[in-house]
Every structure is written in C-alpha cells, then in structure tokens.
Short mmCIF file of C-alpha atoms in Angstrom, two decimals:
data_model
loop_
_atom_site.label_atom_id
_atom_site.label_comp_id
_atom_site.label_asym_id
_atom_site.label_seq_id
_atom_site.Cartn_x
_atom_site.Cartn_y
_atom_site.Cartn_z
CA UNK A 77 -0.52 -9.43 11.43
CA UNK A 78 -3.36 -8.35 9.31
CA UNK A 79 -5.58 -5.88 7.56
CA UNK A 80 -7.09 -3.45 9.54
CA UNK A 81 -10.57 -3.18 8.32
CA UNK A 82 -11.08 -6.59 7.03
CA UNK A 83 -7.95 -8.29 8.56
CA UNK A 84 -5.79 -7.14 11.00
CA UNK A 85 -8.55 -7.15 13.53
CA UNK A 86 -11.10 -8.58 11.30
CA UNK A 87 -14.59 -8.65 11.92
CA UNK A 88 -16.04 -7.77 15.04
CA UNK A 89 -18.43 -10.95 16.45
CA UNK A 90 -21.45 -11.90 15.19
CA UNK A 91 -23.69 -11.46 18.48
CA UNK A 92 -24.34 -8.05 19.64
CA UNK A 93 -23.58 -9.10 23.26
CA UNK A 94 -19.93 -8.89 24.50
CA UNK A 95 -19.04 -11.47 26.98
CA UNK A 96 -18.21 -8.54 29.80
CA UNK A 97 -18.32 -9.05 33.34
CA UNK A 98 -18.68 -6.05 35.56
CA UNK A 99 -17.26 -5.65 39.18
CA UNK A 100 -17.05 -2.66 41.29
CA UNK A 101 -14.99 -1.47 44.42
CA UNK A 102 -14.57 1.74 45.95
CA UNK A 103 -16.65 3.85 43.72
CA UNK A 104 -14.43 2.82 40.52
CA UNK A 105 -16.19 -0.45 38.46
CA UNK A 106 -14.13 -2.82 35.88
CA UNK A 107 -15.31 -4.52 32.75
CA UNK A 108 -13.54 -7.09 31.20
CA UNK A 109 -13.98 -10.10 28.80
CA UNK A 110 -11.19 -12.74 27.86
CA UNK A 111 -10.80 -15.11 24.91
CA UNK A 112 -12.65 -13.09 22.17
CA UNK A 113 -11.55 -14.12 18.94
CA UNK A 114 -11.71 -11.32 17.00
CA UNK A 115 -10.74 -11.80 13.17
CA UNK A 116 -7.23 -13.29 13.02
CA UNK A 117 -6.49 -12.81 16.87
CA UNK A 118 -7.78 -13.20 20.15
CA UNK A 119 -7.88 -10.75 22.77
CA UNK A 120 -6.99 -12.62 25.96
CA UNK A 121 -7.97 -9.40 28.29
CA UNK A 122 -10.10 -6.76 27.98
CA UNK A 123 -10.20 -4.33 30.92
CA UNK A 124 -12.17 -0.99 30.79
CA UNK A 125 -12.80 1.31 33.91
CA UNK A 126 -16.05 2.79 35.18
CA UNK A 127 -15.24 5.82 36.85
CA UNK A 128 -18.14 7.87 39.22
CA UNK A 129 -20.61 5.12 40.05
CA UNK A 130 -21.93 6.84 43.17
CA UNK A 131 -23.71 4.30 45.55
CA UNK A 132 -22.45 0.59 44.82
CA UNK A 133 -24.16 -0.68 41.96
CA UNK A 134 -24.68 -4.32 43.09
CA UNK A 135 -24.86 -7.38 40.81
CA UNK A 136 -25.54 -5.00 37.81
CA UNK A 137 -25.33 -6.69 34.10
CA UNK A 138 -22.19 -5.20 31.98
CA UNK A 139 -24.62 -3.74 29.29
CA UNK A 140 -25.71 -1.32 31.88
CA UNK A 141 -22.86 0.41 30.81
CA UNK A 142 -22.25 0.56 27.64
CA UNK A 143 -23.15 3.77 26.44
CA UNK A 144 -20.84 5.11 29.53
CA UNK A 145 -17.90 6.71 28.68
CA UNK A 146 -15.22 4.31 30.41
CA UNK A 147 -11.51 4.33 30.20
CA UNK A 148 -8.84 1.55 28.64
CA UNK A 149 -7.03 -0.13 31.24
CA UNK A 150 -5.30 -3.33 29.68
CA UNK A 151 -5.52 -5.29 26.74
CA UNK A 152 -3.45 -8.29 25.55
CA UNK A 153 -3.97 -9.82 22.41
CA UNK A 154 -2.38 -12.58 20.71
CA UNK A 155 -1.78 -14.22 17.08
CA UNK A 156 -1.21 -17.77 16.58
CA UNK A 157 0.79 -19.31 14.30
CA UNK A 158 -1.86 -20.98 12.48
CA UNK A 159 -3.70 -17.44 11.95
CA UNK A 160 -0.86 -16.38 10.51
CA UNK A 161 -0.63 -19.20 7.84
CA UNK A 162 -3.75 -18.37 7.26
CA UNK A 163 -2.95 -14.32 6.35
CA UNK A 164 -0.08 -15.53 4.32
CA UNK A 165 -2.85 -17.38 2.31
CA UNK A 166 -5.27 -14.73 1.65
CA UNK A 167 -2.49 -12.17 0.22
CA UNK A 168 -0.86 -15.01 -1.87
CA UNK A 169 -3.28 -14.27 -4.91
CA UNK A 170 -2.51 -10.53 -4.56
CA UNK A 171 1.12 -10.58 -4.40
CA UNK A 172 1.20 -13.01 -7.11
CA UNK A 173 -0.19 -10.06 -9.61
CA UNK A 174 2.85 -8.72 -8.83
CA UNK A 175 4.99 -11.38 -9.66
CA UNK A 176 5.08 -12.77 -6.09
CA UNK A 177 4.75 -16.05 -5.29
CA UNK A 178 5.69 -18.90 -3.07
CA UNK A 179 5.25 -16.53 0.07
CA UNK A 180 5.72 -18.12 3.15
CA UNK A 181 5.94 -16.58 6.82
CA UNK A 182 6.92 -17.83 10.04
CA UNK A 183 7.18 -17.23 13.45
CA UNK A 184 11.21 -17.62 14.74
CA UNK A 185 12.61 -16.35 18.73
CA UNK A 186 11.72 -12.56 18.24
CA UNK A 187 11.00 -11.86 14.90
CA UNK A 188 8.70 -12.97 11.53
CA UNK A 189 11.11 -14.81 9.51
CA UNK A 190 9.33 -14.12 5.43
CA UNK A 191 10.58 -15.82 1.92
CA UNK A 192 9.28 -15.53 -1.53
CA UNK A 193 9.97 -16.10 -5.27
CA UNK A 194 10.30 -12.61 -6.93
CA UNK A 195 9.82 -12.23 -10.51
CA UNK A 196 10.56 -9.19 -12.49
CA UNK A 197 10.57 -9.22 -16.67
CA UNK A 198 13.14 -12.21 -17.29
CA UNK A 199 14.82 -12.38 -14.10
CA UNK A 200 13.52 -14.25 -11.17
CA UNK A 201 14.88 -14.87 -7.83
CA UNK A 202 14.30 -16.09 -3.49
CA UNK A 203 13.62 -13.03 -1.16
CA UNK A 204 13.98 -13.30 2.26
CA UNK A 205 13.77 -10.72 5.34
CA UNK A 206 12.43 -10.70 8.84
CA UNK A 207 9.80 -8.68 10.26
CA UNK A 208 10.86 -6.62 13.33
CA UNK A 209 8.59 -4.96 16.07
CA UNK A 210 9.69 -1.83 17.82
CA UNK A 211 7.19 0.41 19.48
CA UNK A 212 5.94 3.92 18.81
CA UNK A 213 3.96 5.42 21.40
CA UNK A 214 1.16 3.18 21.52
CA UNK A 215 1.77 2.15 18.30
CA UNK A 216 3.34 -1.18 16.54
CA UNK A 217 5.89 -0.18 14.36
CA UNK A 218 6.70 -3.44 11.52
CA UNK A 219 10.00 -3.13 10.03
CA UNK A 220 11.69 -5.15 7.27
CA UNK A 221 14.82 -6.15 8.12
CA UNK A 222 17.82 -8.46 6.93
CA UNK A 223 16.69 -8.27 3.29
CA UNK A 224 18.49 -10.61 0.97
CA UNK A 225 17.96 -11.21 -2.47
CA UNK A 226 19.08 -14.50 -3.56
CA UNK A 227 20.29 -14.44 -7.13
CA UNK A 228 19.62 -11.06 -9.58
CA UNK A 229 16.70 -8.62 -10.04
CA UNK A 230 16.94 -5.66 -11.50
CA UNK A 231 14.56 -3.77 -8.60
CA UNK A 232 15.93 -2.92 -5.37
CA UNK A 233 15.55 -6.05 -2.37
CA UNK A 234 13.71 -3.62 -0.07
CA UNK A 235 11.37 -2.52 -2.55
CA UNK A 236 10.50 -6.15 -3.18
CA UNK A 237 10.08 -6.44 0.60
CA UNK A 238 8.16 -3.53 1.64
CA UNK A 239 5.38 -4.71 -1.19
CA UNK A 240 5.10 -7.82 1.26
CA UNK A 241 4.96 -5.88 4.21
CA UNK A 242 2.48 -4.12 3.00
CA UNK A 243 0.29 -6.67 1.73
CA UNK A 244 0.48 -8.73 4.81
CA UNK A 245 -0.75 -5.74 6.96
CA UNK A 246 -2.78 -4.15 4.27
CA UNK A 247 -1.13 -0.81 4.94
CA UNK A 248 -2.29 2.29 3.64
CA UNK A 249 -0.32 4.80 2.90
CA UNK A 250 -2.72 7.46 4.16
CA UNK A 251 -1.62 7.81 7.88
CA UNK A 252 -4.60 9.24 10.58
CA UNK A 253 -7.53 6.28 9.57
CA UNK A 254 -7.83 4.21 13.12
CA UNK A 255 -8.87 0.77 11.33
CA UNK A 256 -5.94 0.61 8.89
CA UNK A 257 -2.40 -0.07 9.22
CA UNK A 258 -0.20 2.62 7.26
CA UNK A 259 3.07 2.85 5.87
CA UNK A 260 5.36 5.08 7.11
CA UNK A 261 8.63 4.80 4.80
CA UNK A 262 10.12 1.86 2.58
CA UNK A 263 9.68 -1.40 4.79
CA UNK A 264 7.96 0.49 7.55
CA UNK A 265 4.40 0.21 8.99
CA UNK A 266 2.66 1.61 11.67
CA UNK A 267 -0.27 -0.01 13.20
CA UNK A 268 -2.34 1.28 15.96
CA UNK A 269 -3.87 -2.03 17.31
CA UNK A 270 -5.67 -0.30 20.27
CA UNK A 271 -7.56 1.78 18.08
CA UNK A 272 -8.34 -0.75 15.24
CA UNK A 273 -9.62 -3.54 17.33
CA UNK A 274 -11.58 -0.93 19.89
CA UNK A 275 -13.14 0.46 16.60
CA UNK A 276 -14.09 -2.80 14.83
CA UNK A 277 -15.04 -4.41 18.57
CA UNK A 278 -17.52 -1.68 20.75
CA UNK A 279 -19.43 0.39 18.27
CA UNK A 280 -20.79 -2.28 15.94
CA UNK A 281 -21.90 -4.04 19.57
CA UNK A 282 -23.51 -0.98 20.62
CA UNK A 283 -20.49 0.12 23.13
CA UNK A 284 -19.53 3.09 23.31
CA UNK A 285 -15.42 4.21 22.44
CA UNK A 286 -13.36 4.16 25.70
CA UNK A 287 -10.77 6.90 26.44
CA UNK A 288 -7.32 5.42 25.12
CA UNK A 289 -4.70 8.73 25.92
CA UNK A 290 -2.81 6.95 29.26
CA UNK A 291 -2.25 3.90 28.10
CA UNK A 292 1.50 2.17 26.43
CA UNK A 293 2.79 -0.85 25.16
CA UNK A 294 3.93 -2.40 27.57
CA UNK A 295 5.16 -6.04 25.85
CA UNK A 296 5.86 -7.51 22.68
CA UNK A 297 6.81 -11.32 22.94
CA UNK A 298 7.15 -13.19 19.33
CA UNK A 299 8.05 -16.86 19.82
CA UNK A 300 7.30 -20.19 18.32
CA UNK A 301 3.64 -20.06 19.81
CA UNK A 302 3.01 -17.01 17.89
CA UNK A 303 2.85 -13.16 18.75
CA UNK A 304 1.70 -11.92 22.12
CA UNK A 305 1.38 -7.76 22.36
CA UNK A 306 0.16 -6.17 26.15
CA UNK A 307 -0.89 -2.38 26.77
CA UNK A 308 -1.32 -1.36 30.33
CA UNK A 309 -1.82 2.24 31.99
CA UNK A 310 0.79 4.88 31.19
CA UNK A 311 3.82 4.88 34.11
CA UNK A 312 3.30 0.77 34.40
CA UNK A 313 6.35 -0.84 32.39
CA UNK A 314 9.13 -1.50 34.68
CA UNK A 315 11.82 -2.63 32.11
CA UNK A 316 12.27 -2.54 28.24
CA UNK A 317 9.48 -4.33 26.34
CA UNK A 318 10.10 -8.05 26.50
CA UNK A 319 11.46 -8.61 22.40
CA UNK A 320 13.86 -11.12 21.87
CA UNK A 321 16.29 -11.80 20.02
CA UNK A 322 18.81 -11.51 22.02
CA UNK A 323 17.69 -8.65 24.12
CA UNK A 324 18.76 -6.59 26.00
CA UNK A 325 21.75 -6.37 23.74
CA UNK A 326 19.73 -6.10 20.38
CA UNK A 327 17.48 -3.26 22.22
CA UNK A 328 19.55 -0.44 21.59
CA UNK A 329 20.33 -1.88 18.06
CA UNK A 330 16.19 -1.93 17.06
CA UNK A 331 15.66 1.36 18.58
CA UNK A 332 18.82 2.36 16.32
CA UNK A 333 17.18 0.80 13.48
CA UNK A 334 13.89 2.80 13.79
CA UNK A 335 15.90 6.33 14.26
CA UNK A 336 17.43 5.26 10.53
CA UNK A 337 13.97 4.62 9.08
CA UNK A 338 12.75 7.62 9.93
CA UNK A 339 15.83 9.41 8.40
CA UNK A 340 15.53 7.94 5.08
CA UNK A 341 12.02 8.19 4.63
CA UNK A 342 12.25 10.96 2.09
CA UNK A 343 14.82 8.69 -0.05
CA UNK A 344 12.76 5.85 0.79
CA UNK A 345 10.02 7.35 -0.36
CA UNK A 346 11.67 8.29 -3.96
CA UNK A 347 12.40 5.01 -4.11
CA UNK A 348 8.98 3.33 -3.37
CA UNK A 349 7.60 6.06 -6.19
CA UNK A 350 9.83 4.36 -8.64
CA UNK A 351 13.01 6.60 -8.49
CA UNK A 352 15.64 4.12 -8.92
CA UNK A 353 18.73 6.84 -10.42
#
C-alpha cells in the first residue's frame, strides 16, 4: 500500500541484472524470478512467456531476451506488515500539515483496519475506518469503509478519510499515468499494480514491457501476515477472489459497495472540492 512512483512499488533494484531464469518446452520459453523486493513489497513470482523460439534454445542466459517482446503470465506480490508500518511512517509528517496525526494502520482478517486524531480549527477528534479491496478489471480498487468519527468535527468523516487514503497510496487524481495510484471518487482509489511495478521493474533494467491485455486478478488475501495479491492468465480463476471477511457472504455486499461508489462519485466529488451545502 504505497506510492506509485516513489512508493507503492518503489524503486526498482539497484543492479541492472534481474535474477530471471529461463526454461523452454515445446517452442514456448518461461522467465521467471521470485523474492524481489521491490520498494515496499516483494514479488514472490514473476512469470513472463517467450513465444516463437524456433529450434530449442538450450541453456541460454535470461538476458538473451530481454529486448523480446514476451507476454505476462503470473505475478504474486506481497506486503508485510512491517512495510506497512513503515508507509504509515513516511506519510505521518504529511498528514500532520493537515491536522492529522497519530495515524496508525493495521492489518485485521480481510481488511486494513486505520485510526487517527483529526483536528479541524477548535475541534479535534479519533477517526477510524477500514480499507477494503474489491477488484476492477485488473485493477485494485481501495475503498474506505466503516468511517466513524469519534466525538465532533465540523468536516464530513469521509472527507477526513479519503485524505488518508490518499496519502497512504499517494493517489493522483489524474487517472491514465501507469506508475501512480489515482482516485476515483471520495474514499476510492484505483491502483493498477501490474502496470506500476512492470514499469518501475523492466525498463530501468534494460527489459523490455511485456504484453499485459489477458491477464486478471485472480486473489486478494489480507490477513495478519500482511497482504498477498495474485494475477494469472485471463479464463484461470475458478471461484470468487479469496477476500475475507466473512466471504462468501460479504462478496455480494463489497461488490454492492463498489456499484454505490461509482454512483456517488459526482456528489462525492462536490464534496471532496469543498461543497459541504
């Protein structure tokens, strides 16, 4: 859960040589590395596809082909609960310009569980909400949920939240740019992790982009360990993406939740512009 250029995937290793293996059978060859930190997570697999080798290659070394246009077959990347202390404590000085402070995150059985100390003119008072994932496409969709404000302040609870949510993810709320999160209504952000971490990963190594079109989430697990996402080939996914709590009875409640997002987003969006009548 982090910036996109300079945090959600962070930078991309120091070396210029990715730890890929190559392997080929029947014509079709696989690359893949595993345990790459990268920023604040670590991919745990890498997989990209090397279509039309011809005659067997042989023991060939992976940077044969990297300026081969290859094609995405699975990654799964984690974020421990340690590297998320550690986001918490590089937006703390942020927030705290905008009066707040105190933030603290952490990882419960399918969701983020956030609190903070709001202050706003005279009045002060303890937020808490929980951070939801449902998916879009390919994308990570990060919603705000279960927003309480404890005690009095004279702006809205959600408002107060989504400026956390976006801080946390450094969201943008120009939608389209590939290495940054971006907002998509009040308490709402999209993140496309395959393309951030791709982009920040291969071209500053000297690897080329791999095609990304067939590929889907295919599991979201948040527990006390931290937050595990998987995307495999289009078609793949044989049940609902594995988010608890308590699925599958909260499923059609989340997906629910996301369809009435994305029909207030033009009264969200009055109200993130200040539009409080």
């Amino acid at each position: 859960m982090a910036e996109g250029a300079s945090g959600a995937t962070g930078q991309a290793p120091t070396s210029s040589r990715l730890p890929f293996t190559f392997q080929a059978s029947g014509g079709v060859g696989k690359l893949a590395l595993a345990e790459l930190p990268v920023g604040p997570v670590i991919i745990d697999r890498l997989e990209l596809e090397v279509t039309d080798l011809g005659t067997d290659p042989g023991i060939t070394p992976a940077e044969r082909f990297q300026r081969r246009r290859t094609r995405l077959r699975g990654l799964a990347v984690r974020m421990t609960t340690a590297a998320l202390d550690e986001r918490v404590a590089q937006v703390r000085k942020q927030l705290a310009t905008l009066g707040l402070t105190q933030l603290h995150a952490k990882v419960g059985d399918g969701f983020v569980s956030v609190r903070a100390r709001a202050a706003d003119g005279l009045a002060a008072a303890d937020l808490s909400f929980r951070i939801q994932f449902v998916n879009a496409g390919a994308h990570l969709r990060a919603l705000a949920t279960t927003v309480r404000i404890h005690g009095h302040l004279p702006t809205p609870g959600p408002i107060v939240a989504d400026r956390v949510l976006t801080a946390l993810f450094g969201a943008t709320d120009t939608a389209g740019v590939t290495e940054r999160p971006h907002t998509r209504g009040l308490c709402d952000v999209e993140i496309d992790l395959v393309g951030a971490l791709l982009w920040h990963l291969l071209p500053p190594n000297g690897w080329r982009l791999p095609a990304v079109a067939n590929v889907e989430l295919t599991a979201i697990r948040i527990g006390r360990a931290g937050i595990e996402i998987a995307y495999g080939p289009a078609g793949t996914r044989t049940s609902e993406l594995g988010v608890r709590p308590p699925w599958p009875a909260a499923r059609p409640k989340m997906q629910a939740l996301a369809a009435a997002h994305d029909l207030m987003h033009s009264v969200d969006q009055q109200l993130r512009e200040g539009h409080l009548e």
